[in-house]
Amino acid sequence: MTEEEDSSAKMSEDVKRYLKLDPRSSSAATSEPPCSSSSSSSASALANKSRNFKSFEPPCPDHVLENVLENVLQFLTSRCDRNAVSLVCRSWWRVEAQTRFEVFIGNCYSLSPVRLTHRFTRVRSLVLKGKPRFADFNLMPRNWGAQFAPWVAATAKAYPWLEKVHLKRMFVTDDDLALLAESFPGFKDLTLVCCEGFGTSGIAVVANKCRQLKVLDLLESEVTDDEVDWLSCFPAGETHLESLSFDCVESPISFNALEELVVRSPFLKKLRTNRFVSLEELHRLMVRAPQLTSLGTGSFSPDNVLQGEQEPDYAAAFRACKSISCLSGFRDLTPEYLPAISPVCANLTSLNFSYANISPDMLKPIIRNCHNIRVFWALDSICDEGLQAVAATCKELRELRVFPFDPREDSEGPISGVGLQAISEGCRKLESILYFCQRMTNGAVTAMSENCPQLTVFRLCIMGRHRPDHVTGKPMDDGFGAIVKNCKKLTRLAVSGLLTDEAFSYIGEYGKLIRTLSVAFAGNSDRALRYVLEGCPKLQKLEIRDSPFGDVGLRSGMHRYCNMRFVWLSSCVLSRGGCREVAHALPNVVVEVFGSDDDDDDDTVTGDYVETLYLYRSLDGPRKDAPKFVTIL
Amino acid sequence: MDEFINLKETELRLGLPGTENVCEEKETVSCCNNSNKRALPSGSENETESSTRKTETSPPRKAQIVGWPPVRSYRIKNNIQTKKNETDHEVQGSYVKVSMDGAPYLRKIDPSCYKGYSELLKALEVMFKFSVGEYFEREGYKGSDFVPTYEDKDGDWMLVGDVPWEMFLCTCKRLRIMKGSEAKGLGCGV
């Protein structure tokens, strides 16, 4: 999953390069002598040029300028830079639109497909995001929306040369996939993250019809088992496949078909199998594809024993795959086999153990060789002791995620502030952390804020609601305050534990670069919400649940909502009237209210209490496909 | 997505947390409690987790809040699956793990495939390339460095052959072929 890139207020290197560009190097070269004022910005150089043009009566000055621009703009890839360029004037807007090949839409309801196809005519790559993140945790009723159907229909007509579609939290049907496979002859890259609505039959059509396919990545998606052998549907002969990920597909596969596919895919670099691939089968795949750089290992458990047969040499297979830098899987790990991965440990940059109940003793012999690891995901079964081992070896660690093996509030927690502090002391280059625990201290969080100044993402989930610092008994305000104060690059923050309004005053005061903020069971009053909405100028995504924020707090953000991607408030203390006020004041913002069940009809319509508020800016007004249980104010 | 909350997991019970339903079901299988257990050194892999859970007293669990903690359902399902696989000691038609001291890998066998101890032991000998010596009721295995043992459903390590075959099939959770000095200490006491 890639997070969108953040663009700071100052210009990126791309734009700087453009401004310094020598006009002589443009393709529309003239016989004019180079401008003498080359040391000043090229804006004046360009001005000189158009002045000279006028006196020479060229065929069409705008045309020439547009040609120049077109050639220059192709170097601009950052969408923030492109957005800025498109605001200069109409002519620039037009040229930019014609040269934008990659479009990113962070909220599929912020505009209609028609608007997309009218403005951008030569799109090759589309990234589209649908539901907000809290939908992952059953806070949104099914059938809320985010259908891919209207998008595939519109792009099928408008962009015959579409190559890449990357969807996140969208509802995609088998028909959508079929239409996609039939409409884009040059299609290369399908990535579906946290999507649902389709099954193996849809995948089969894509496999069969997209002859240029390089990437088929199904990540964390729900894929229904239509009992179709989709792996056999890839056409015969050599494929262009470079990446094939299906670890989220919870249905058995035909291993022979997979093996044959791997054999005829010489460019395959990334292969992530699902848990229906046994260790013996994995061995066979590795032997056939030693060029792999990224491997999802399936179950990592031997099949029902074939008695009397020689056991394959798993370590040798790993030794032969010299290029592996990324390992994941281990869905049904048999611990005795874990040491087989040792030969690749020194080269690993990414290791995902988050599906395996790995104890500290299992982890330590492995991790002590992983000097180059940058990304490490695990379950808290590794305990504080395991985290200390990580801290001792993984000096290059940039991203750490520790998930709970027992995700209940009252379970015993094997990790705590001890592990967090150890990581902060050992992994100074840490940029991103997601940490689930039962208990935490302000001291440990503060230590991390001081030791890891490169942090851009800090997400701490103390699973017990309203839990204070378990040593001092105080709220966790100071810890999170230290994070926002000391981590000057912080763009994403998730808070938890016992928090008062004071924590939010710190966030508002220091969190000047924060784009995403997640809040649950926190704060005392509307002031907390006001601090954030008034204090964080870069805030784009605000998701809050079960916190005592009401209409007054909501109102305090009126000036911001047009500049934000979305705001989510569920189980707070909002009233219909308060939400309606926002809807009336901001015509460019769509305000949706709904309950958590999709069969709530009359109650949510007439009642005053708002269970969930989801608001977002939109260029094309309220959507037409809202289900019954959603009310758009 | 509807299976997000495994109903059993969120069930409010008066029982202590951590007690596995699987164990409760097993109690109903009538295998008589063998009190004549040999003194065996406790297996190193023995998880003591379950025993500590039984002794601690905790308040009954709170009702679960929807979507809290914020862990995606596929992860929760995966964890439940992993827990089940680890504590799975169903016997009929199912596999038990066999390990041998010194061997880097383990095997899985289905003991009910065999008609009795001699067949089982022969198969193990072939699988791990060792020989097991002769079994004596009082003294255990003689004539070999290797001693076949198993963990029963109470967590105790028993010598293979001590109980009647049918009872063994009921109670065997996993097998371990011990070697060397550990093995020498066995079978001398009751």
Tab-separated table of C-alpha atoms in Angstrom, chain A residues 65-334:
chain	number	residue	atom	x	y	z
A	65	LEU	CA	4.466	28.275	-25.981
A	66	GLU	CA	2.229	25.299	-25.544
A	67	ASN	CA	4.674	23.099	-27.367
A	68	VAL	CA	7.427	24.293	-25.095
A	69	LEU	CA	5.286	23.715	-22.105
A	70	GLU	CA	4.294	20.262	-23.206
A	71	ASN	CA	7.879	19.218	-23.517
A	72	VAL	CA	8.778	20.661	-20.186
A	73	LEU	CA	5.787	19.375	-18.288
A	74	GLN	CA	6.549	15.805	-19.082
A	75	PHE	CA	9.274	16.079	-16.478
A	76	LEU	CA	6.771	16.973	-13.842
A	77	THR	CA	5.496	13.876	-12.149
A	78	SER	CA	4.421	15.116	-8.747
A	79	ARG	CA	0.739	15.790	-8.801
A	80	CYS	CA	1.065	18.691	-6.395
A	81	ASP	CA	3.423	20.411	-8.796
A	82	ARG	CA	1.090	19.684	-11.657
A	83	ASN	CA	-1.837	21.075	-9.751
A	84	ALA	CA	0.119	24.249	-9.151
A	85	VAL	CA	1.092	24.509	-12.816
A	86	SER	CA	-2.486	24.105	-13.931
A	87	LEU	CA	-3.512	27.162	-11.949
A	88	VAL	CA	-1.263	29.582	-13.787
A	89	CYS	CA	-3.574	30.385	-16.656
A	90	ARG	CA	-5.974	28.703	-19.047
A	91	SER	CA	-3.351	27.783	-21.551
A	92	TRP	CA	-1.206	26.134	-18.925
A	93	TRP	CA	-4.271	24.379	-17.559
A	94	ARG	CA	-4.977	22.952	-20.957
A	95	VAL	CA	-1.463	21.775	-21.639
A	96	GLU	CA	-1.101	20.280	-18.201
A	97	ALA	CA	-4.336	18.378	-18.668
A	98	GLN	CA	-3.105	16.962	-21.945
A	99	THR	CA	0.175	15.860	-20.484
A	100	ARG	CA	-1.044	14.305	-17.264
A	101	PHE	CA	-0.776	10.561	-17.677
A	102	GLU	CA	-1.174	9.556	-14.072
A	103	VAL	CA	-4.239	10.631	-12.188
A	104	PHE	CA	-4.720	10.241	-8.458
A	105	ILE	CA	-8.201	10.554	-6.954
A	106	GLY	CA	-8.130	10.352	-3.177
A	107	ASN	CA	-11.887	10.188	-2.790
A	108	CYS	CA	-13.936	8.690	-5.591
A	109	TYR	CA	-16.892	10.867	-4.632
A	110	SER	CA	-15.019	14.141	-4.888
A	111	LEU	CA	-15.778	14.290	-8.596
A	112	SER	CA	-17.722	12.407	-11.235
A	113	PRO	CA	-16.098	10.143	-13.819
A	114	VAL	CA	-17.293	12.448	-16.555
A	115	ARG	CA	-15.335	15.337	-15.134
A	116	LEU	CA	-12.214	13.183	-15.123
A	117	THR	CA	-12.525	12.116	-18.723
A	118	HIS	CA	-13.383	15.603	-19.920
A	119	ARG	CA	-10.397	17.237	-18.344
A	120	PHE	CA	-7.692	14.626	-18.807
A	121	THR	CA	-7.638	13.029	-22.203
A	122	ARG	CA	-4.545	10.867	-22.185
A	123	VAL	CA	-4.609	9.016	-18.923
A	124	ARG	CA	-2.505	5.886	-18.654
A	125	SER	CA	-2.676	5.283	-14.943
A	126	LEU	CA	-5.523	5.739	-12.477
A	127	VAL	CA	-5.333	5.569	-8.709
A	128	LEU	CA	-8.717	5.638	-7.044
A	129	LYS	CA	-9.610	5.462	-3.369
A	130	GLY	CA	-13.102	4.853	-2.075
A	131	LYS	CA	-14.253	4.229	1.463
A	132	PRO	CA	-12.662	5.954	4.425
A	133	ARG	CA	-10.369	3.880	6.591
A	134	PHE	CA	-12.794	3.313	9.460
A	135	ALA	CA	-14.851	1.189	7.101
A	136	ASP	CA	-12.194	-1.501	7.667
A	137	PHE	CA	-13.358	-1.840	11.258
A	138	ASN	CA	-17.020	-2.499	10.588
A	139	LEU	CA	-18.032	1.078	11.342
A	140	MET	CA	-19.646	1.512	7.979
A	141	PRO	CA	-22.617	-0.509	6.776
A	142	ARG	CA	-22.190	-2.717	3.757
A	143	ASN	CA	-23.280	-1.375	0.409
A	144	TRP	CA	-22.414	2.170	1.345
A	145	GLY	CA	-20.942	2.750	-2.079
A	146	ALA	CA	-17.560	3.363	-3.696
A	147	GLN	CA	-18.417	1.285	-6.720
A	148	PHE	CA	-15.839	0.948	-9.400
A	149	ALA	CA	-18.511	0.369	-12.049
A	150	PRO	CA	-19.125	3.953	-13.185
A	151	TRP	CA	-15.380	4.549	-13.345
A	152	VAL	CA	-14.571	1.552	-15.455
A	153	ALA	CA	-17.463	2.387	-17.746
A	154	ALA	CA	-16.261	5.951	-18.278
A	155	THR	CA	-12.585	5.129	-18.671
A	156	ALA	CA	-13.271	2.215	-20.985
A	157	LYS	CA	-14.576	4.699	-23.522
A	158	ALA	CA	-12.171	7.542	-22.858
A	159	TYR	CA	-8.825	5.878	-22.322
A	160	PRO	CA	-8.240	2.944	-24.611
A	161	TRP	CA	-4.561	3.018	-23.679
A	162	LEU	CA	-5.080	2.790	-19.974
A	163	GLU	CA	-2.330	0.661	-18.476
A	164	LYS	CA	-2.632	0.826	-14.748
A	165	VAL	CA	-5.480	0.792	-12.269
A	166	HIS	CA	-4.809	0.937	-8.575
A	167	LEU	CA	-7.871	0.801	-6.300
A	168	LYS	CA	-8.152	1.068	-2.565
A	169	ARG	CA	-11.314	0.362	-0.573
A	170	MET	CA	-13.485	0.179	-3.627
A	171	PHE	CA	-16.350	-2.148	-4.398
A	172	VAL	CA	-15.348	-4.028	-7.543
A	173	THR	CA	-17.516	-6.655	-9.219
A	174	ASP	CA	-16.577	-9.469	-11.547
A	175	ASP	CA	-18.366	-7.602	-14.316
A	176	ASP	CA	-16.193	-4.573	-13.680
A	177	LEU	CA	-13.100	-6.723	-13.995
A	178	ALA	CA	-14.407	-8.289	-17.175
A	179	LEU	CA	-15.074	-4.879	-18.691
A	180	LEU	CA	-11.621	-3.757	-17.694
A	181	ALA	CA	-10.007	-6.812	-19.234
A	182	GLU	CA	-11.884	-6.331	-22.494
A	183	SER	CA	-11.485	-2.580	-22.841
A	184	PHE	CA	-7.772	-1.995	-22.423
A	185	PRO	CA	-5.572	-3.983	-24.784
A	186	GLY	CA	-2.354	-2.611	-23.315
A	187	PHE	CA	-3.334	-3.150	-19.709
A	188	LYS	CA	-0.341	-3.834	-17.502
A	189	ASP	CA	-1.004	-3.300	-13.830
A	190	LEU	CA	-3.966	-4.154	-11.621
A	191	THR	CA	-3.563	-3.561	-7.905
A	192	LEU	CA	-6.534	-4.004	-5.567
A	193	VAL	CA	-5.997	-3.052	-1.950
A	194	CYS	CA	-8.697	-3.611	0.689
A	195	CYS	CA	-11.287	-4.122	-2.037
A	196	GLU	CA	-14.261	-6.443	-2.137
A	197	GLY	CA	-17.187	-7.472	-4.308
A	198	PHE	CA	-15.366	-9.724	-6.721
A	199	GLY	CA	-14.238	-13.316	-6.843
A	200	THR	CA	-11.876	-15.696	-8.510
A	201	SER	CA	-13.989	-15.634	-11.664
A	202	GLY	CA	-13.263	-11.941	-12.138
A	203	ILE	CA	-9.574	-12.572	-11.587
A	204	ALA	CA	-9.702	-15.358	-14.139
A	205	VAL	CA	-10.964	-12.998	-16.827
A	206	VAL	CA	-8.196	-10.512	-16.110
A	207	ALA	CA	-5.599	-13.267	-16.193
A	208	ASN	CA	-6.905	-14.530	-19.473
A	209	LYS	CA	-7.563	-11.353	-21.425
A	210	CYS	CA	-4.834	-8.954	-20.307
A	211	ARG	CA	-2.030	-10.264	-22.426
A	212	GLN	CA	0.400	-7.514	-21.449
A	213	LEU	CA	-0.175	-7.963	-17.762
A	214	LYS	CA	2.858	-7.248	-15.619
A	215	VAL	CA	1.326	-6.785	-12.212
A	216	LEU	CA	-1.589	-8.554	-10.587
A	217	ASP	CA	-1.563	-7.654	-6.902
A	218	LEU	CA	-4.462	-8.538	-4.642
A	219	LEU	CA	-3.656	-7.129	-1.211
A	220	GLU	CA	-5.808	-7.430	1.884
A	221	SER	CA	-8.906	-7.825	-0.271
A	222	GLU	CA	-11.885	-10.075	0.116
A	223	VAL	CA	-12.043	-12.460	-2.803
A	224	THR	CA	-14.946	-14.860	-2.987
A	225	ASP	CA	-14.234	-18.417	-3.966
A	226	ASP	CA	-16.072	-19.051	-7.213
A	227	GLU	CA	-14.223	-22.362	-7.540
A	228	VAL	CA	-12.539	-21.194	-10.676
A	229	ASP	CA	-9.001	-22.290	-11.393
A	230	TRP	CA	-7.911	-18.797	-12.256
A	231	LEU	CA	-4.225	-19.651	-12.378
A	232	SER	CA	-4.911	-21.902	-15.329
A	233	CYS	CA	-6.542	-19.029	-17.145
A	234	PHE	CA	-3.309	-17.253	-17.934
A	235	PRO	CA	-2.668	-17.792	-21.627
A	236	ALA	CA	-0.035	-20.268	-22.762
A	237	GLY	CA	3.450	-19.158	-23.599
A	238	GLU	CA	5.733	-16.686	-21.947
A	239	THR	CA	4.050	-14.066	-19.784
A	240	HIS	CA	5.122	-10.528	-18.924
A	241	LEU	CA	4.354	-11.050	-15.262
A	242	GLU	CA	6.641	-9.238	-12.862
A	243	SER	CA	4.494	-9.303	-9.755
A	244	LEU	CA	1.798	-11.737	-8.661
A	245	SER	CA	0.292	-11.383	-5.178
A	246	PHE	CA	-2.633	-13.412	-4.013
A	247	ASP	CA	-1.924	-14.015	-0.341
A	248	CYS	CA	-5.339	-12.689	0.641
A	249	VAL	CA	-7.202	-15.176	-1.553
A	250	GLU	CA	-8.725	-17.594	0.904
A	251	SER	CA	-9.334	-20.439	-1.473
A	252	PRO	CA	-7.241	-23.348	-2.625
A	253	ILE	CA	-5.363	-23.080	-5.868
A	254	SER	CA	-4.132	-25.511	-8.419
A	255	PHE	CA	-0.471	-25.812	-7.585
A	256	ASN	CA	0.431	-27.339	-10.913
A	257	ALA	CA	-1.040	-24.360	-12.691
A	258	LEU	CA	0.937	-22.032	-10.445
A	259	GLU	CA	4.150	-23.908	-11.005
A	260	GLU	CA	3.689	-23.912	-14.749
A	261	LEU	CA	2.922	-20.216	-14.681
A	262	VAL	CA	6.070	-19.466	-12.721
A	263	VAL	CA	8.141	-21.523	-15.124
A	264	ARG	CA	6.959	-19.468	-18.083
A	265	SER	CA	7.277	-16.101	-16.358
A	266	PRO	CA	10.948	-15.216	-16.648
A	267	PHE	CA	10.398	-11.637	-15.508
A	268	LEU	CA	8.657	-12.597	-12.299
A	269	LYS	CA	10.227	-10.788	-9.380
A	270	LYS	CA	7.497	-10.712	-6.782
A	271	LEU	CA	5.428	-13.720	-5.842
A	272	ARG	CA	3.132	-13.801	-2.849
A	273	THR	CA	1.303	-17.056	-2.486
A	274	ASN	CA	-1.620	-17.797	-0.208
A	275	ARG	CA	-1.744	-20.176	2.703
A	276	PHE	CA	-2.775	-23.075	0.503
A	277	VAL	CA	0.773	-23.441	-0.715
A	278	SER	CA	2.718	-25.837	1.468
A	279	LEU	CA	6.404	-25.742	2.255
A	280	GLU	CA	7.210	-28.499	-0.212
A	281	GLU	CA	5.340	-26.625	-2.920
A	282	LEU	CA	7.082	-23.405	-2.018
A	283	HIS	CA	10.375	-25.212	-2.403
A	284	ARG	CA	9.460	-26.243	-5.917
A	285	LEU	CA	8.521	-22.682	-6.810
A	286	MET	CA	11.750	-21.290	-5.436
A	287	VAL	CA	13.779	-23.776	-7.406
A	288	ARG	CA	11.980	-22.655	-10.558
A	289	ALA	CA	12.308	-18.954	-9.831
A	290	PRO	CA	15.616	-18.139	-8.159
A	291	GLN	CA	15.420	-14.601	-9.545
A	292	LEU	CA	12.662	-13.608	-7.118
A	293	THR	CA	13.199	-10.460	-5.072
A	294	SER	CA	10.018	-10.617	-3.031
A	295	LEU	CA	8.483	-13.825	-1.721
A	296	GLY	CA	5.269	-14.502	0.141
A	297	THR	CA	5.867	-17.928	1.579
A	298	GLY	CA	2.343	-19.298	1.927
A	299	SER	CA	1.778	-21.579	4.877
A	300	PHE	CA	5.432	-22.416	5.606
A	301	SER	CA	4.321	-25.729	6.903
A	302	PRO	CA	4.981	-29.113	5.352
A	303	ASP	CA	2.109	-31.013	3.863
A	304	ASN	CA	0.728	-34.127	5.364
A	305	VAL	CA	3.771	-36.231	5.547
A	306	LEU	CA	4.748	-38.233	2.533
A	307	GLN	CA	6.297	-40.938	4.553
A	308	GLY	CA	9.662	-42.266	3.609
A	309	GLU	CA	10.452	-39.465	1.179
A	310	GLN	CA	13.532	-37.371	1.602
A	311	GLU	CA	12.793	-33.978	2.995
A	312	PRO	CA	13.677	-31.180	0.572
A	313	ASP	CA	16.600	-28.964	1.503
A	314	TYR	CA	14.768	-25.751	2.230
A	315	ALA	CA	17.796	-23.813	3.322
A	316	ALA	CA	19.477	-24.610	0.025
A	317	ALA	CA	16.504	-23.216	-1.851
A	318	PHE	CA	16.754	-19.977	0.086
A	319	ARG	CA	20.467	-19.885	-0.511
A	320	ALA	CA	19.867	-20.181	-4.233
A	321	CYS	CA	17.482	-17.224	-4.242
A	322	LYS	CA	20.195	-14.659	-3.864
A	323	SER	CA	18.022	-11.690	-4.722
A	324	ILE	CA	15.335	-12.053	-2.122
A	325	SER	CA	15.033	-8.837	-0.177
A	326	CYS	CA	11.429	-9.086	0.962
A	327	LEU	CA	9.810	-11.994	2.837
A	328	SER	CA	6.269	-12.413	4.086
A	329	GLY	CA	3.673	-15.137	4.530
A	330	PHE	CA	4.300	-17.735	7.243
A	331	ARG	CA	0.578	-18.208	7.510
A	332	ASP	CA	0.674	-21.527	9.327
A	333	LEU	CA	4.262	-21.643	10.455
A	334	THR	CA	5.803	-24.841	11.708
